[in-house]
């Protein structure tokens, strides 16, 4: 099942006046608390639908994966689930906003609406709220009972939920975002622009690690750095810290022949998206309710992935008939590929392939 929860300002506004109305004195976590309310409903009612309240798995991709990451670290989520699936959700090391920063952002948002207090906001229409919330960083807040410390700090301390976790990212996460930034507007990144763009975004060392000569285009070179920094290396770091205190199963979706997901297929472009962000979802679900044009090999990979995910949800261990097991997150992942591209195999080189010695920062940073 899926659940609805509040987003944007309605789900994550933090303000001094709102702090006083919360149980733990820290506002800004309303959307995440909606998720926990839904999980409590599931625990109370799942038996009526033939389910087992002791075998609930939470799963999400991208922002949904970030939600799972946050719920794993939340003490108030204790006993609401017995396993978690994080797909491309460890970006930014699952970091939440500090209470100070969240309240500062809340004050700027209220000023934009001409309000001096949350009471004033209650007189604004939903249309006004939605128009004003653009450009702000909405997300969970640390400091209260819901999230006392940053998720990675909780993971390192062994203070997070000790449940099995299936975690991973896609090989070419950054290509979607780089395409949106450059090529989608008809302005592909050029070789002349590349050094300055890389230095501005990632620094001189990144420019040295990602020489333009090693990639088919400047956009893909930039996308590789972006994907490694934002998604791949944080996911691998999450594997490492979770494995120190519990069971984690690590994967990387690496089908570079995968068709672009639904909203990209109608674009008039020959851009090579590879195994980019979101592309694995259509191997597990009917994405957006639409048919995905998988070829015969991709359909086989899709069935294998459904078996891995399905068995993890069923009994906490991902398995697929005739396929290798997923590693436990210590220096290795299961690379998911079609047969002609090597098939599913355990990779011990993912950290070096994604330049993680450059990108993996301590979770406190």
Short mmCIF file of C-alpha atoms in Angstrom, two decimals:
data_model
loop_
_atom_site.label_atom_id
_atom_site.label_comp_id
_atom_site.label_asym_id
_atom_site.label_seq_id
_atom_site.Cartn_x
_atom_site.Cartn_y
_atom_site.Cartn_z
CA UNK A 1 0.00 0.00 0.00
CA UNK A 2 1.02 3.65 -0.36
CA UNK A 3 0.23 6.51 2.01
CA UNK A 4 -0.31 10.23 1.67
CA UNK A 5 1.59 12.70 3.81
CA UNK A 6 1.91 16.45 3.89
CA UNK A 7 4.62 18.07 1.76
CA UNK A 8 6.27 21.49 1.50
CA UNK A 9 5.34 24.10 4.06
CA UNK A 10 2.28 22.15 5.14
CA UNK A 11 4.41 19.17 6.04
CA UNK A 12 7.70 20.68 7.15
CA UNK A 13 7.25 24.26 8.33
CA UNK A 14 9.24 24.97 11.50
CA UNK A 15 8.57 28.10 13.55
CA UNK A 16 8.87 29.18 17.16
CA UNK A 17 5.12 29.50 17.53
CA UNK A 18 4.61 26.02 16.12
CA UNK A 19 7.30 24.55 18.40
CA UNK A 20 5.10 25.41 21.35
CA UNK A 21 2.25 23.34 19.90
CA UNK A 22 4.28 20.14 19.43
CA UNK A 23 4.89 17.45 22.01
CA UNK A 24 8.68 17.68 21.86
CA UNK A 25 9.04 21.41 21.22
CA UNK A 26 10.43 20.91 17.70
CA UNK A 27 8.18 21.63 14.73
CA UNK A 28 8.80 20.81 11.08
CA UNK A 29 8.27 17.05 11.11
CA UNK A 30 4.53 16.96 10.42
CA UNK A 31 4.89 15.11 7.11
CA UNK A 32 7.08 12.43 8.63
CA UNK A 33 4.70 12.09 11.57
CA UNK A 34 1.91 11.56 9.03
CA UNK A 35 3.87 8.54 7.81
CA UNK A 36 4.14 7.17 11.33
CA UNK A 37 0.40 7.72 11.88
CA UNK A 38 -0.24 5.66 8.74
CA UNK A 39 2.09 2.93 10.00
CA UNK A 40 0.25 2.84 13.33
CA UNK A 41 -3.01 2.44 11.38
CA UNK A 42 -1.45 -0.42 9.41
CA UNK A 43 -0.29 -2.11 12.61
CA UNK A 44 -3.78 -1.85 14.10
CA UNK A 45 -5.71 -2.93 10.99
CA UNK A 46 -3.51 -5.09 8.77
CA UNK A 47 -4.85 -8.27 10.38
CA UNK A 48 -8.28 -7.48 8.97
CA UNK A 49 -6.80 -7.71 5.47
CA UNK A 50 -4.96 -10.97 6.07
CA UNK A 51 -1.67 -9.29 6.90
CA UNK A 52 0.77 -9.73 9.76
CA UNK A 53 1.48 -6.61 11.88
CA UNK A 54 4.84 -8.11 12.77
CA UNK A 55 5.96 -8.32 9.13
CA UNK A 56 5.58 -4.77 7.80
CA UNK A 57 8.27 -3.49 5.41
CA UNK A 58 8.59 0.19 4.52
CA UNK A 59 10.04 1.08 1.12
CA UNK A 60 10.66 4.15 -0.98
CA UNK A 61 12.64 5.55 -3.90
CA UNK A 62 14.39 8.93 -4.05
CA UNK A 63 12.49 11.18 -1.59
CA UNK A 64 10.62 8.05 -0.53
CA UNK A 65 13.92 6.33 0.16
CA UNK A 66 14.99 9.36 2.17
CA UNK A 67 11.81 8.95 4.21
CA UNK A 68 12.74 5.34 4.95
CA UNK A 69 16.23 6.47 5.95
CA UNK A 70 14.69 9.00 8.34
CA UNK A 71 12.18 6.55 9.80
CA UNK A 72 14.99 4.07 10.47
CA UNK A 73 16.63 6.75 12.63
CA UNK A 74 13.47 7.92 14.41
CA UNK A 75 12.92 6.54 17.93
CA UNK A 76 9.18 7.19 17.64
CA UNK A 77 9.01 4.71 14.73
CA UNK A 78 10.05 1.84 17.02
CA UNK A 79 8.15 -1.40 16.32
CA UNK A 80 6.19 0.11 13.41
CA UNK A 81 8.07 -1.98 10.81
CA UNK A 82 10.40 -4.94 10.68
CA UNK A 83 12.43 -4.10 7.52
CA UNK A 84 13.22 -1.18 5.21
CA UNK A 85 14.04 -0.67 1.52
CA UNK A 86 16.00 2.44 0.51
CA UNK A 87 16.24 3.02 -3.25
CA UNK A 88 18.39 6.02 -4.22
CA UNK A 89 17.43 7.61 -0.91
CA UNK A 90 20.75 8.12 0.91
CA UNK A 91 21.55 11.36 -0.92
CA UNK A 92 23.00 14.05 1.29
CA UNK A 93 23.76 11.28 3.80
CA UNK A 94 20.06 11.34 4.77
CA UNK A 95 20.74 14.62 6.60
CA UNK A 96 17.88 16.56 8.18
CA UNK A 97 17.76 20.29 8.83
CA UNK A 98 18.98 21.58 12.15
CA UNK A 99 16.27 23.17 14.27
CA UNK A 100 18.01 26.55 14.02
CA UNK A 101 18.15 26.44 10.22
CA UNK A 102 14.58 25.16 9.92
CA UNK A 103 13.19 27.97 12.11
CA UNK A 104 15.20 30.52 10.12
CA UNK A 105 13.75 29.18 6.87
CA UNK A 106 10.30 29.20 8.41
CA UNK A 107 10.67 32.86 9.35
CA UNK A 108 11.73 33.72 5.77
CA UNK A 109 8.72 31.83 4.43
CA UNK A 110 6.32 33.66 6.75
CA UNK A 111 7.88 37.00 5.82
CA UNK A 112 7.26 36.17 2.16
CA UNK A 113 3.59 35.75 3.02
CA UNK A 114 3.51 38.89 5.13
CA UNK A 115 2.98 36.97 8.37
CA UNK A 116 4.61 37.52 11.74
CA UNK A 117 3.24 34.35 13.35
CA UNK A 118 1.81 30.91 12.47
CA UNK A 119 -1.64 32.21 13.43
CA UNK A 120 -1.48 34.54 10.45
CA UNK A 121 -0.64 31.62 8.15
CA UNK A 122 -3.88 29.92 9.08
CA UNK A 123 -5.70 32.75 7.38
CA UNK A 124 -3.88 32.19 4.10
CA UNK A 125 -5.35 30.07 1.33
CA UNK A 126 -3.73 26.85 0.15
CA UNK A 127 -3.02 28.58 -3.16
CA UNK A 128 -1.06 31.33 -1.39
CA UNK A 129 0.88 28.81 0.69
CA UNK A 130 1.80 26.74 -2.37
CA UNK A 131 2.91 29.81 -4.30
CA UNK A 132 5.13 31.02 -1.45
CA UNK A 133 6.79 27.72 -0.56
CA UNK A 134 8.89 27.45 -3.73
CA UNK A 135 12.63 27.84 -3.27
CA UNK A 136 12.78 26.67 0.34
CA UNK A 137 14.47 23.55 1.68
CA UNK A 138 11.63 21.50 3.13
CA UNK A 139 12.47 18.37 5.07
CA UNK A 140 12.74 16.76 8.50
CA UNK A 141 14.20 18.59 11.50
CA UNK A 142 16.54 17.30 14.19
CA UNK A 143 16.44 18.06 17.88
CA UNK A 144 13.20 16.60 19.24
CA UNK A 145 11.83 13.20 20.18
CA UNK A 146 11.04 12.38 16.55
CA UNK A 147 14.66 12.80 15.37
CA UNK A 148 17.07 13.61 18.23
CA UNK A 149 20.21 13.43 16.04
CA UNK A 150 21.12 13.24 12.37
CA UNK A 151 20.25 9.85 10.84
CA UNK A 152 23.85 8.87 10.10
CA UNK A 153 24.82 9.73 13.65
CA UNK A 154 22.06 7.46 14.92
CA UNK A 155 23.22 4.71 12.55
CA UNK A 156 26.83 5.01 13.72
CA UNK A 157 25.82 4.98 17.37
CA UNK A 158 23.66 1.90 16.91
CA UNK A 159 20.68 3.96 18.04
CA UNK A 160 18.61 3.37 14.90
CA UNK A 161 16.11 0.59 14.26
CA UNK A 162 18.03 -2.66 13.99
CA UNK A 163 16.05 -4.18 11.16
CA UNK A 164 17.16 -5.70 7.84
CA UNK A 165 17.65 -3.06 5.15
CA UNK A 166 17.81 -3.44 1.37
CA UNK A 167 19.75 -0.43 0.13
CA UNK A 168 21.18 0.75 -3.16
CA UNK A 169 21.47 3.29 -5.93
CA UNK A 170 21.69 3.36 -9.72
CA UNK A 171 24.94 3.40 -11.65
CA UNK A 172 24.23 6.63 -13.54
CA UNK A 173 22.06 8.58 -11.07
CA UNK A 174 23.31 11.99 -12.17
CA UNK A 175 22.43 11.78 -15.85
CA UNK A 176 18.79 12.70 -15.31
CA UNK A 177 19.72 15.82 -13.35
CA UNK A 178 22.52 16.89 -15.69
CA UNK A 179 20.20 16.46 -18.68
CA UNK A 180 17.59 18.64 -16.98
CA UNK A 181 20.22 21.28 -16.19
CA UNK A 182 21.77 21.45 -19.65
CA UNK A 183 20.60 19.39 -22.62
CA UNK A 184 16.86 19.59 -21.95
CA UNK A 185 16.98 23.34 -22.64
CA UNK A 186 18.95 22.83 -25.84
CA UNK A 187 22.17 24.02 -24.22
CA UNK A 188 24.39 20.95 -23.72
CA UNK A 189 27.44 21.51 -21.56
CA UNK A 190 30.41 22.29 -23.83
CA UNK A 191 34.05 21.29 -23.53
CA UNK A 192 34.95 24.93 -23.04
CA UNK A 193 32.48 25.34 -20.18
CA UNK A 194 33.29 22.04 -18.49
CA UNK A 195 36.33 23.04 -16.36
CA UNK A 196 34.64 26.11 -14.87
CA UNK A 197 31.36 24.28 -14.21
CA UNK A 198 33.16 21.39 -12.53
CA UNK A 199 35.32 23.66 -10.39
CA UNK A 200 32.32 25.70 -9.30
CA UNK A 201 30.25 22.63 -8.41
CA UNK A 202 32.85 20.23 -7.03
CA UNK A 203 36.32 21.79 -6.88
CA UNK A 204 39.67 21.28 -8.57
CA UNK A 205 40.24 17.73 -7.34
CA UNK A 206 36.99 16.58 -8.93
CA UNK A 207 38.05 18.07 -12.25
CA UNK A 208 41.23 16.00 -12.05
CA UNK A 209 39.31 12.82 -11.18
CA UNK A 210 36.77 13.29 -13.99
CA UNK A 211 38.84 14.27 -17.06
CA UNK A 212 36.68 15.13 -20.02
CA UNK A 213 38.64 12.71 -22.21
CA UNK A 214 37.25 9.75 -20.24
CA UNK A 215 33.59 10.43 -21.11
CA UNK A 216 31.49 10.58 -24.29
CA UNK A 217 30.30 14.13 -23.62
CA UNK A 218 30.80 16.99 -21.16
CA UNK A 219 27.25 16.57 -19.81
CA UNK A 220 27.83 12.89 -19.04
CA UNK A 221 31.19 13.66 -17.42
CA UNK A 222 29.53 16.21 -15.16
CA UNK A 223 26.62 13.84 -14.55
CA UNK A 224 29.00 11.10 -13.43
CA UNK A 225 30.56 13.33 -10.80
CA UNK A 226 27.14 14.50 -9.66
CA UNK A 227 25.76 10.98 -9.39
CA UNK A 228 28.81 9.69 -7.52
CA UNK A 229 28.81 12.58 -5.05
CA UNK A 230 25.07 12.82 -4.41
CA UNK A 231 23.90 9.21 -4.62
CA UNK A 232 26.37 6.37 -5.16
CA UNK A 233 28.89 7.15 -2.43
CA UNK A 234 26.32 8.12 0.22
CA UNK A 235 24.51 4.83 -0.52
CA UNK A 236 27.74 2.88 -0.11
CA UNK A 237 28.49 4.77 3.11
CA UNK A 238 25.00 3.91 4.37
CA UNK A 239 25.72 0.24 3.67
CA UNK A 240 28.87 0.49 5.76
CA UNK A 241 27.37 2.16 8.83
CA UNK A 242 24.27 -0.05 8.85
CA UNK A 243 26.34 -3.22 8.51
CA UNK A 244 28.19 -2.37 11.72
CA UNK A 245 25.03 -2.86 13.77
CA UNK A 246 22.64 -4.97 11.70
CA UNK A 247 21.87 -6.68 8.43
CA UNK A 248 22.03 -4.70 5.20
CA UNK A 249 21.79 -6.02 1.65
CA UNK A 250 23.50 -3.89 -0.99
CA UNK A 251 22.69 -3.55 -4.69
CA UNK A 252 23.44 -1.27 -7.64
CA UNK A 253 21.04 -1.08 -10.57
CA UNK A 254 23.39 -1.07 -13.58
CA UNK A 255 21.28 -1.81 -16.65
CA UNK A 256 22.58 0.93 -18.93
CA UNK A 257 20.29 -0.34 -21.69
CA UNK A 258 17.20 0.41 -19.59
CA UNK A 259 14.55 2.55 -21.29
CA UNK A 260 14.13 6.05 -19.86
CA UNK A 261 11.26 6.14 -17.38
CA UNK A 262 7.82 7.24 -18.50
CA UNK A 263 8.06 11.04 -18.37
CA UNK A 264 11.29 11.02 -20.41
CA UNK A 265 10.23 8.67 -23.19
CA UNK A 266 8.18 11.30 -25.01
CA UNK A 267 11.07 13.75 -25.22
CA UNK A 268 12.68 14.23 -28.61
CA UNK A 269 16.22 13.45 -27.50
CA UNK A 270 18.97 10.92 -28.13
CA UNK A 271 20.57 11.64 -24.77
CA UNK A 272 22.04 8.48 -23.21
CA UNK A 273 20.35 8.24 -19.80
CA UNK A 274 21.94 4.87 -18.99
CA UNK A 275 20.99 3.49 -15.57
CA UNK A 276 19.85 6.86 -14.30
CA UNK A 277 17.73 7.98 -11.36
CA UNK A 278 14.27 6.30 -11.17
CA UNK A 279 14.98 3.85 -14.03
CA UNK A 280 14.94 0.80 -11.72
CA UNK A 281 11.39 1.52 -10.54
CA UNK A 282 9.84 0.36 -13.82
CA UNK A 283 11.52 -3.05 -13.35
CA UNK A 284 9.61 -3.50 -10.08
CA UNK A 285 6.28 -1.73 -10.67
CA UNK A 286 4.06 -0.48 -13.45
CA UNK A 287 5.51 3.01 -13.27
CA UNK A 288 2.82 5.72 -13.42
CA UNK A 289 0.48 2.85 -14.37
CA UNK A 290 2.03 2.81 -17.86
CA UNK A 291 3.50 -0.01 -19.92
CA UNK A 292 7.32 -0.05 -19.93
CA UNK A 293 8.93 -1.20 -23.21
CA UNK A 294 11.31 -3.78 -21.74
CA UNK A 295 12.98 -6.22 -24.13
CA UNK A 296 13.26 -9.96 -23.42
CA UNK A 297 16.49 -9.65 -21.41
CA UNK A 298 15.17 -6.74 -19.40
CA UNK A 299 11.99 -8.64 -18.59
CA UNK A 300 14.14 -11.45 -17.18
CA UNK A 301 16.06 -8.94 -15.06
CA UNK A 302 12.76 -7.43 -13.93
CA UNK A 303 11.51 -10.84 -12.79
CA UNK A 304 14.76 -11.43 -10.90
CA UNK A 305 14.51 -8.06 -9.18
CA UNK A 306 10.89 -8.72 -8.22
CA UNK A 307 12.04 -12.02 -6.69
CA UNK A 308 14.81 -10.29 -4.71
CA UNK A 309 12.52 -7.53 -3.45
CA UNK A 310 9.58 -9.88 -2.90
CA UNK A 311 11.51 -12.40 -0.81
CA UNK A 312 13.01 -9.58 1.25
CA UNK A 313 9.52 -8.28 2.00
CA UNK A 314 8.29 -11.80 2.73
CA UNK A 315 11.05 -13.09 5.03
CA UNK A 316 13.73 -10.39 5.33
CA UNK A 317 16.27 -12.02 2.99
CA UNK A 318 16.48 -11.10 -0.73
CA UNK A 319 16.75 -14.14 -3.02
CA UNK A 320 16.22 -14.90 -6.69
CA UNK A 321 16.22 -18.33 -8.27
CA UNK A 322 19.62 -19.24 -9.66
CA UNK A 323 21.05 -15.79 -8.87
CA UNK A 324 23.81 -14.72 -6.47
CA UNK A 325 22.88 -13.45 -2.99
CA UNK A 326 23.13 -9.76 -2.16
CA UNK A 327 26.31 -8.87 -0.22
CA UNK A 328 26.06 -7.57 3.34
CA UNK A 329 27.22 -4.05 2.51
CA UNK A 330 30.88 -4.43 3.42
CA UNK A 331 32.90 -3.33 0.38
CA UNK A 332 30.64 -5.08 -2.15
CA UNK A 333 27.26 -4.79 -3.87
CA UNK A 334 25.22 -6.93 -6.22
CA UNK A 335 25.35 -5.29 -9.64
CA UNK A 336 22.03 -5.82 -11.43
CA UNK A 337 22.52 -6.21 -15.20
CA UNK A 338 21.00 -8.04 -18.15
CA UNK A 339 22.63 -11.31 -19.22
CA UNK A 340 24.36 -9.90 -22.30
CA UNK A 341 25.96 -7.20 -20.13
CA UNK A 342 27.36 -9.71 -17.66
CA UNK A 343 24.29 -10.61 -15.63
CA UNK A 344 23.85 -10.12 -11.90
CA UNK A 345 27.22 -10.31 -10.17
CA UNK A 346 28.90 -9.24 -6.97
CA UNK A 347 31.12 -6.20 -7.49
CA UNK A 348 33.94 -5.29 -5.13
CA UNK A 349 35.11 -2.29 -7.16
CA UNK A 350 32.12 0.04 -6.78
CA UNK A 351 33.86 2.37 -4.30
CA UNK A 352 36.74 3.06 -6.70
CA UNK A 353 34.45 3.19 -9.75
CA UNK A 354 32.47 5.98 -8.08
CA UNK A 355 35.57 7.80 -6.79
CA UNK A 356 34.34 7.47 -3.20
CA UNK A 357 37.74 8.33 -1.75
CA UNK A 358 36.98 11.83 -3.03
CA UNK A 359 33.31 12.01 -2.05
CA UNK A 360 32.77 10.05 1.14
CA UNK A 361 32.76 12.65 3.91
CA UNK A 362 32.14 11.96 7.59
CA UNK A 363 28.36 11.90 8.27
CA UNK A 364 28.73 14.89 10.60
CA UNK A 365 29.72 17.09 7.66
#
